[in-house]
Short mmCIF file of C-alpha atoms in Angstrom, two decimals:
data_model
loop_
_atom_site.label_atom_id
_atom_site.label_comp_id
_atom_site.label_asym_id
_atom_site.label_seq_id
_atom_site.Cartn_x
_atom_site.Cartn_y
_atom_site.Cartn_z
CA MET A 1 97.90 -93.34 40.93
CA ASN A 2 101.34 -92.65 39.43
CA ASP A 3 100.50 -93.47 35.84
CA SER A 4 100.93 -90.98 32.99
CA VAL A 5 98.47 -92.74 30.65
CA TYR A 6 95.83 -92.85 33.38
CA ALA A 7 96.42 -89.19 34.25
CA ARG A 8 96.17 -88.14 30.59
CA LEU A 9 92.92 -90.01 30.00
CA LEU A 10 91.43 -88.76 33.26
CA GLY A 11 92.33 -85.19 32.28
CA GLN A 12 90.63 -85.64 28.91
CA ILE A 13 87.39 -86.67 30.59
CA GLY A 14 87.32 -83.38 32.51
CA VAL A 15 87.43 -81.23 29.35
CA CYS A 16 85.61 -83.41 26.82
CA GLU A 17 82.61 -81.67 25.19
CA ASP A 18 81.24 -84.51 23.06
CA ALA A 19 79.19 -87.47 24.25
CA ASP A 20 80.56 -89.90 21.67
CA ALA A 21 84.11 -88.89 22.50
CA LEU A 22 83.37 -89.45 26.19
CA ARG A 23 82.10 -92.94 25.44
CA GLY A 24 85.29 -93.65 23.53
CA LEU A 25 87.33 -92.46 26.49
CA ARG A 26 85.47 -94.81 28.78
CA GLY A 27 86.45 -97.76 26.64
CA GLN A 28 90.08 -96.63 26.52
CA ILE A 29 90.49 -96.03 30.21
CA HIS A 30 88.75 -99.24 31.21
CA GLU A 31 91.04 -101.25 28.96
CA HIS A 32 93.97 -99.49 30.60
CA MET A 33 92.60 -100.19 34.07
CA GLU A 34 92.12 -103.87 33.26
CA ALA A 35 95.80 -104.10 32.34
CA LEU A 36 96.70 -102.59 35.73
CA LEU A 37 94.62 -105.06 37.75
CA SER A 38 97.48 -107.47 38.40
CA GLU A 39 99.92 -104.66 39.24
CA ARG A 40 97.93 -102.81 41.92
CA THR A 41 96.70 -103.69 45.37
CA VAL A 42 92.94 -104.07 45.46
CA GLU A 43 92.55 -100.78 47.35
CA GLN A 44 94.76 -98.87 44.92
CA PHE A 45 92.83 -100.31 42.00
CA TYR A 46 89.42 -99.42 43.44
CA ILE A 47 90.57 -95.89 44.27
CA GLY A 48 91.65 -95.36 40.67
CA LEU A 49 88.61 -97.06 39.17
CA ASN A 50 86.13 -95.09 41.25
CA GLU A 51 87.98 -91.88 40.46
CA VAL A 52 87.31 -92.69 36.80
CA HIS A 53 83.60 -93.33 37.37
CA ASP A 54 83.35 -90.10 39.38
CA ALA A 55 85.01 -88.16 36.56
CA PHE A 56 82.51 -89.43 33.98
CA ILE A 57 79.52 -88.71 36.21
CA LYS A 58 80.74 -85.21 37.08
CA ARG A 59 81.36 -84.46 33.41
CA ALA A 60 77.86 -85.65 32.52
CA ILE A 61 76.43 -83.30 35.15
CA VAL A 62 78.47 -80.31 33.92
CA LEU A 63 77.53 -80.95 30.28
CA SER A 64 73.87 -81.33 31.24
CA GLU A 65 73.90 -78.00 33.08
CA ALA A 66 75.36 -76.38 29.96
CA GLN A 67 72.75 -78.04 27.75
CA MET A 68 69.97 -76.76 29.99
CA ALA A 69 71.32 -73.23 29.62
CA ARG A 70 71.52 -73.55 25.82
CA MET A 71 67.89 -74.70 25.78
CA GLY A 72 66.84 -71.53 27.57
CA TYR A 73 66.35 -72.88 31.09
CA GLY A 74 69.32 -71.00 32.52
CA PRO A 75 71.61 -72.18 35.30
CA PRO A 76 70.29 -74.22 38.24
CA PRO A 77 67.72 -71.96 39.98
CA VAL A 78 68.77 -73.06 43.49
CA LEU A 79 71.69 -74.86 45.09
CA TYR A 80 71.59 -78.64 44.82
CA ALA A 81 73.54 -81.82 45.54
CA TYR A 82 73.79 -84.72 43.09
CA VAL A 83 74.21 -87.86 45.20
CA LEU A 84 75.20 -91.44 44.53
CA PHE A 85 73.83 -94.47 46.32
CA GLY A 86 74.83 -98.13 46.27
CA SER A 87 78.38 -99.05 45.30
CA GLY A 88 78.86 -95.53 43.91
CA GLY A 89 78.06 -94.01 47.28
CA ARG A 90 80.45 -96.46 48.92
CA GLU A 91 83.15 -95.88 46.27
CA GLU A 92 83.15 -99.60 45.54
CA GLN A 93 82.12 -99.68 41.88
CA THR A 94 83.53 -102.38 39.61
CA MET A 95 84.47 -102.15 35.93
CA SER A 96 80.75 -102.25 35.16
CA SER A 97 78.45 -99.89 37.01
CA ASP A 98 74.84 -98.81 36.84
CA GLN A 99 73.25 -95.55 37.97
CA ASP A 100 72.04 -95.30 41.57
CA SER A 101 71.50 -91.61 42.11
CA GLY A 102 69.35 -88.82 43.45
CA ILE A 103 69.10 -85.03 43.67
CA VAL A 104 68.53 -82.89 46.75
CA TYR A 105 67.87 -79.20 46.17
CA GLU A 106 67.04 -76.12 48.22
CA ASP A 107 63.46 -75.16 48.86
CA SER A 108 62.03 -72.22 46.93
CA GLU A 109 60.87 -69.05 48.63
CA ASP A 110 57.41 -68.83 47.03
CA THR A 111 54.81 -71.22 45.66
CA ALA A 112 55.04 -70.01 42.05
CA GLN A 113 58.79 -70.56 42.01
CA LYS A 114 58.47 -74.10 43.39
CA GLU A 115 57.00 -75.49 40.18
CA ASN A 116 59.67 -73.79 38.06
CA VAL A 117 62.42 -75.24 40.25
CA SER A 118 61.00 -78.77 40.26
CA GLY A 119 60.50 -78.54 36.48
CA TYR A 120 64.12 -77.53 36.00
CA PHE A 121 65.45 -80.48 37.99
CA ARG A 122 63.12 -82.94 36.26
CA ARG A 123 64.51 -81.92 32.88
CA PHE A 124 68.05 -81.66 34.16
CA SER A 125 68.03 -85.13 35.73
CA ASP A 126 66.65 -86.60 32.50
CA HIS A 127 69.61 -85.11 30.62
CA VAL A 128 72.14 -86.50 33.10
CA VAL A 129 70.63 -89.98 33.12
CA LYS A 130 70.38 -90.16 29.31
CA LEU A 131 73.97 -89.00 28.86
CA LEU A 132 75.29 -91.49 31.39
CA LYS A 133 73.25 -94.23 29.72
CA HIS A 134 74.94 -93.29 26.44
CA LEU A 135 78.28 -93.64 28.20
CA GLY A 136 77.38 -97.17 29.28
CA TYR A 137 75.88 -96.64 32.73
CA PRO A 138 72.44 -98.31 32.70
CA PRO A 139 69.75 -97.05 35.08
CA CYS A 140 69.29 -98.89 38.36
CA ASP A 141 66.93 -101.87 38.01
CA GLY A 142 65.07 -100.70 41.12
CA ASN A 143 64.53 -97.20 39.65
CA VAL A 144 66.61 -95.54 42.39
CA ILE A 145 67.72 -92.82 40.02
CA SER A 146 67.64 -89.04 39.83
CA SER A 147 65.21 -89.00 36.89
CA ASN A 148 62.62 -90.71 39.10
CA PRO A 149 60.73 -87.83 40.84
CA GLU A 150 60.70 -89.89 44.05
CA TRP A 151 64.49 -89.53 44.21
CA CYS A 152 64.66 -85.90 43.04
CA GLN A 153 63.23 -83.71 45.79
CA PRO A 154 63.70 -80.42 47.65
CA LEU A 155 64.99 -80.65 51.21
CA SER A 156 61.45 -80.33 52.58
CA GLY A 157 60.27 -83.14 50.32
CA TRP A 158 63.12 -85.36 51.46
CA GLY A 159 62.31 -84.49 55.07
CA SER A 160 58.69 -85.60 54.65
CA LYS A 161 59.76 -88.75 52.84
CA LEU A 162 62.30 -89.70 55.52
CA GLU A 163 59.74 -89.09 58.25
CA VAL A 164 57.33 -91.56 56.63
CA TRP A 165 60.10 -94.11 56.15
CA TYR A 166 61.05 -93.88 59.81
CA LYS A 167 57.50 -93.79 61.23
CA GLU A 168 56.03 -96.53 59.00
CA PRO A 169 58.98 -98.87 58.50
CA ASP A 170 57.82 -101.67 56.24
CA TRP A 171 60.44 -103.75 54.43
CA GLU A 172 60.73 -101.48 51.38
CA ARG A 173 60.93 -98.23 53.38
CA VAL A 174 63.67 -99.64 55.58
CA ARG A 175 65.51 -100.69 52.42
CA TYR A 176 65.29 -97.09 51.23
CA LEU A 177 66.73 -95.86 54.53
CA LEU A 178 69.67 -98.23 54.17
CA ILE A 179 70.17 -96.99 50.61
CA VAL A 180 70.30 -93.40 51.87
CA ALA A 181 72.80 -94.42 54.57
CA ASP A 182 75.32 -95.11 51.78
CA CYS A 183 74.81 -91.82 49.94
CA ARG A 184 77.69 -89.58 48.89
CA MET A 185 77.60 -86.23 47.13
CA ILE A 186 79.50 -86.30 43.88
CA TYR A 187 78.68 -82.78 42.69
CA GLY A 188 76.97 -79.71 44.05
CA ASP A 189 76.67 -77.77 47.28
CA ALA A 190 78.13 -79.20 50.49
CA GLY A 191 75.66 -77.23 52.61
CA VAL A 192 72.67 -78.85 50.92
CA MET A 193 74.26 -82.25 51.40
CA ALA A 194 74.95 -81.53 55.07
CA SER A 195 71.30 -80.57 55.60
CA PHE A 196 70.18 -83.80 53.95
CA ARG A 197 72.54 -85.82 56.13
CA ASN A 198 71.27 -84.01 59.23
CA GLN A 199 67.69 -84.96 58.34
CA PHE A 200 68.67 -88.61 58.04
CA ASN A 201 70.67 -88.60 61.30
CA ALA A 202 67.90 -86.80 63.20
CA GLY A 203 65.46 -89.50 62.14
CA LEU A 204 67.79 -92.17 63.49
CA LYS A 205 68.00 -90.46 66.87
CA GLU A 206 64.25 -89.94 67.08
CA ASN A 207 63.43 -93.52 66.07
CA PRO A 208 65.95 -95.86 67.72
CA ASP A 209 63.63 -98.84 67.24
CA ILE A 210 64.31 -98.61 63.49
CA ILE A 211 67.55 -100.52 64.12
CA ARG A 212 65.59 -103.74 64.68
CA ASN A 213 63.86 -103.25 61.34
CA MET A 214 67.22 -102.57 59.73
CA LEU A 215 68.55 -105.80 61.23
CA ASN A 216 65.88 -107.83 59.40
CA ASN A 217 66.90 -106.30 56.06
CA THR A 218 70.59 -106.63 56.89
CA MET A 219 70.36 -110.37 57.54
CA ARG A 220 68.48 -111.15 54.35
CA HIS A 221 71.58 -112.27 52.43
CA LYS A 222 73.72 -115.00 54.01
CA MET A 223 77.34 -115.93 53.47
CA LEU A 224 77.50 -118.80 50.97
CA VAL A 225 79.34 -121.26 53.17
CA GLY A 226 77.74 -124.41 54.55
CA ILE A 227 77.81 -125.81 58.07
CA PHE A 228 80.69 -128.09 57.07
CA GLY A 229 82.65 -125.20 55.55
CA GLN A 230 81.78 -126.00 51.92
CA LEU A 231 81.08 -123.30 49.32
CA LEU A 232 77.42 -123.13 48.35
CA LYS A 233 77.65 -122.81 44.57
CA GLU A 234 74.94 -122.34 41.96
CA PRO A 235 73.42 -125.81 41.39
CA TYR A 236 71.57 -125.30 38.09
CA GLY A 237 71.44 -123.39 34.84
CA GLU A 238 74.10 -121.62 32.85
CA ASP A 239 75.79 -120.44 36.06
CA ALA A 240 75.97 -123.93 37.59
CA GLY A 241 79.19 -124.33 39.58
CA SER A 242 79.69 -120.59 40.01
CA LEU A 243 79.63 -118.68 43.29
CA ASP A 244 77.33 -115.69 43.71
CA VAL A 245 80.03 -113.37 45.03
CA LYS A 246 77.81 -110.28 45.00
CA TYR A 247 74.94 -111.59 47.12
CA GLY A 248 76.73 -114.39 48.89
CA ALA A 249 79.85 -112.58 50.08
CA TYR A 250 80.15 -108.88 49.21
CA ILE A 251 76.61 -107.65 50.00
CA PRO A 252 76.30 -109.55 53.32
CA MET A 253 79.60 -107.99 54.44
CA VAL A 254 78.55 -104.51 53.30
CA ASN A 255 75.22 -104.85 55.09
CA ALA A 256 76.76 -106.07 58.33
CA ILE A 257 79.39 -103.34 58.52
CA ARG A 258 76.84 -100.67 57.56
CA LEU A 259 74.46 -101.61 60.38
CA MET A 260 77.30 -101.78 62.88
CA SER A 261 78.40 -98.31 61.72
CA ILE A 262 74.89 -96.85 61.95
CA THR A 263 74.49 -98.05 65.54
CA SER A 264 77.95 -96.71 66.43
CA GLY A 265 77.60 -93.29 64.82
CA VAL A 266 80.27 -93.88 62.16
CA MET A 267 79.58 -91.43 59.33
CA GLU A 268 81.81 -92.83 56.56
CA THR A 269 80.16 -94.59 53.64
CA SER A 270 82.86 -96.87 52.21
CA THR A 271 83.09 -100.23 53.93
CA LEU A 272 86.83 -100.08 54.61
CA ALA A 273 86.49 -96.54 56.00
CA ARG A 274 83.63 -97.74 58.18
CA LEU A 275 85.81 -100.51 59.56
CA GLN A 276 88.46 -97.92 60.39
CA GLY A 277 85.80 -95.79 62.09
CA LEU A 278 84.60 -98.76 64.13
CA LEU A 279 88.17 -99.35 65.23
CA ALA A 280 88.54 -95.69 66.23
CA ASN A 281 85.27 -95.94 68.21
CA LYS A 282 86.60 -99.08 69.95
CA GLU A 283 83.73 -101.15 68.59
CA LEU A 284 86.36 -103.44 67.07
CA THR A 285 89.76 -104.49 68.34
CA GLU A 286 92.77 -103.97 66.10
CA ARG A 287 92.87 -107.68 65.35
CA GLU A 288 89.15 -107.81 64.51
CA ALA A 289 89.40 -104.77 62.25
CA ALA A 290 92.43 -106.25 60.47
CA VAL A 291 90.68 -109.59 59.91
CA TYR A 292 87.51 -107.98 58.57
CA LYS A 293 89.48 -105.61 56.33
CA ASP A 294 91.39 -108.54 54.83
CA THR A 295 88.12 -110.44 54.39
CA PHE A 296 86.51 -107.52 52.61
CA ARG A 297 89.57 -106.91 50.40
CA LEU A 298 89.29 -110.50 49.21
CA PHE A 299 85.61 -109.99 48.38
CA LEU A 300 86.49 -106.81 46.47
CA ARG A 301 89.16 -108.64 44.47
CA ILE A 302 86.84 -111.53 43.64
CA ARG A 303 84.12 -109.10 42.51
CA LEU A 304 86.57 -107.86 39.89
CA MET A 305 87.30 -111.44 38.85
CA ALA A 306 83.56 -111.95 38.28
CA THR A 307 83.66 -109.49 35.37
CA GLU A 308 83.06 -111.92 32.54
CA ARG A 309 81.82 -110.37 29.35
CA TYR A 310 82.54 -107.34 27.23
CA GLU A 311 79.34 -106.29 25.48
CA GLY A 312 78.77 -103.28 23.26
CA GLY A 313 82.25 -101.99 24.05
CA LEU A 314 81.70 -102.01 27.82
CA TYR A 315 82.11 -104.48 30.65
CA THR A 316 79.28 -106.38 32.31
CA ASN A 317 79.24 -108.29 35.55
CA ASN A 318 76.58 -110.66 36.90
CA GLY A 319 78.36 -110.90 40.24
CA LYS A 320 79.05 -114.63 39.89
CA LEU A 321 82.53 -116.13 39.89
CA ALA A 322 82.81 -118.96 37.39
CA GLY A 323 83.93 -122.32 38.75
CA ARG A 324 86.85 -122.43 36.30
CA LYS A 325 88.37 -119.41 38.06
CA MET A 326 88.34 -121.03 41.49
CA THR A 327 91.78 -122.47 42.10
CA ARG A 328 92.44 -124.59 45.16
CA GLU A 329 94.21 -121.66 46.84
CA LEU A 330 91.39 -119.22 46.07
CA THR A 331 88.78 -121.71 47.23
CA ASP A 332 90.56 -122.11 50.57
CA GLN A 333 90.82 -118.33 50.95
CA LEU A 334 87.14 -117.93 50.15
CA LYS A 335 86.07 -120.55 52.66
CA ALA A 336 88.07 -118.88 55.42
CA ALA A 337 86.79 -115.41 54.49
CA LEU A 338 83.16 -116.54 54.31
CA ARG A 339 83.46 -118.13 57.74
CA GLN A 340 84.71 -114.80 59.09
CA GLY A 341 81.79 -113.05 57.41
CA ARG A 342 79.32 -115.51 58.92
CA LYS A 343 80.90 -114.96 62.33
CA LEU A 344 80.43 -111.20 61.90
CA GLN A 345 76.78 -111.63 60.92
CA ARG A 346 76.11 -113.68 64.05
CA ARG A 347 77.85 -111.12 66.22
CA ILE A 348 75.84 -108.23 64.81
CA TYR A 349 72.59 -110.13 65.20
CA LYS A 350 73.28 -110.87 68.88
CA GLU A 351 74.52 -107.36 69.66
CA THR A 352 71.59 -105.66 67.94
CA ILE A 353 68.99 -107.85 69.63
CA SER A 354 70.55 -107.18 73.03
CA ARG A 355 70.95 -103.41 72.56
CA PHE A 356 67.73 -102.51 70.74
#
């Protein structure tokens, strides 16, 4: 992003030593990003915005490592990877973002060392999560976060966990597998991350029937367009007349493209990169890929428009686009895009049922 103010603020994040100063920087850079929204393409804007989120998260990790050393725990005892899930893993975070994260670390050589290593990462993850919370990143509502011991494990622990998820695939375990499918390392050792990825991919190959279970989870959220092409808006309450963009447009598209990518061996995690991978694998024609990319870009843009309130110095987003923001032109675009999304969902359902 060719922007001197953006570059200066981003550089300050990387050297800032104070938590309060970091929080102040987040407010400054988000205000600057909001001013750029109308000047950038949606992809350019998301690239810049997610670069900002990454910078804050990386800085929180670095400062937490330093704090652990000052407290007498030393540096990390083994190599590790700090990973993001959800929109962070897909590099699709909006102005507001929560924490969906985990830690994968190397196994220890001896039993006595194992407890010391796990103790280090428990304390370390607590520091990271608390610092990011101070910066305005609330913990994930579903507790998918590095400070939860279930999501902070050695490679062997992750291997055992993945095996159970694959072998006993109830709804929640399949949901966890789909969460892991979106993971991206933001800081740490690439070798540890590669081993983690290999465990996940090996489980897919050994349990091909899991795709049917994934299909059930994938189809949970439907495109909010009726059989006559009308938008299915919120009928009651304070959000009456709004459209649930997150769960009625964005998430169904993410889910559909993710499952199609999993079955096709596409390794990318961002939705647009997955679409490009599906095109390269000849799972989509050039026209299909172009249509679905344009559809998803519209959903990304509307997600940003759903950012409504500014609370405690930071943005919040309930994922719902207020009716007053829906112009005739935007409404027509949404209807067409949602019909394309519904068409994609039907295609994936038919293809998955026939292949698995």
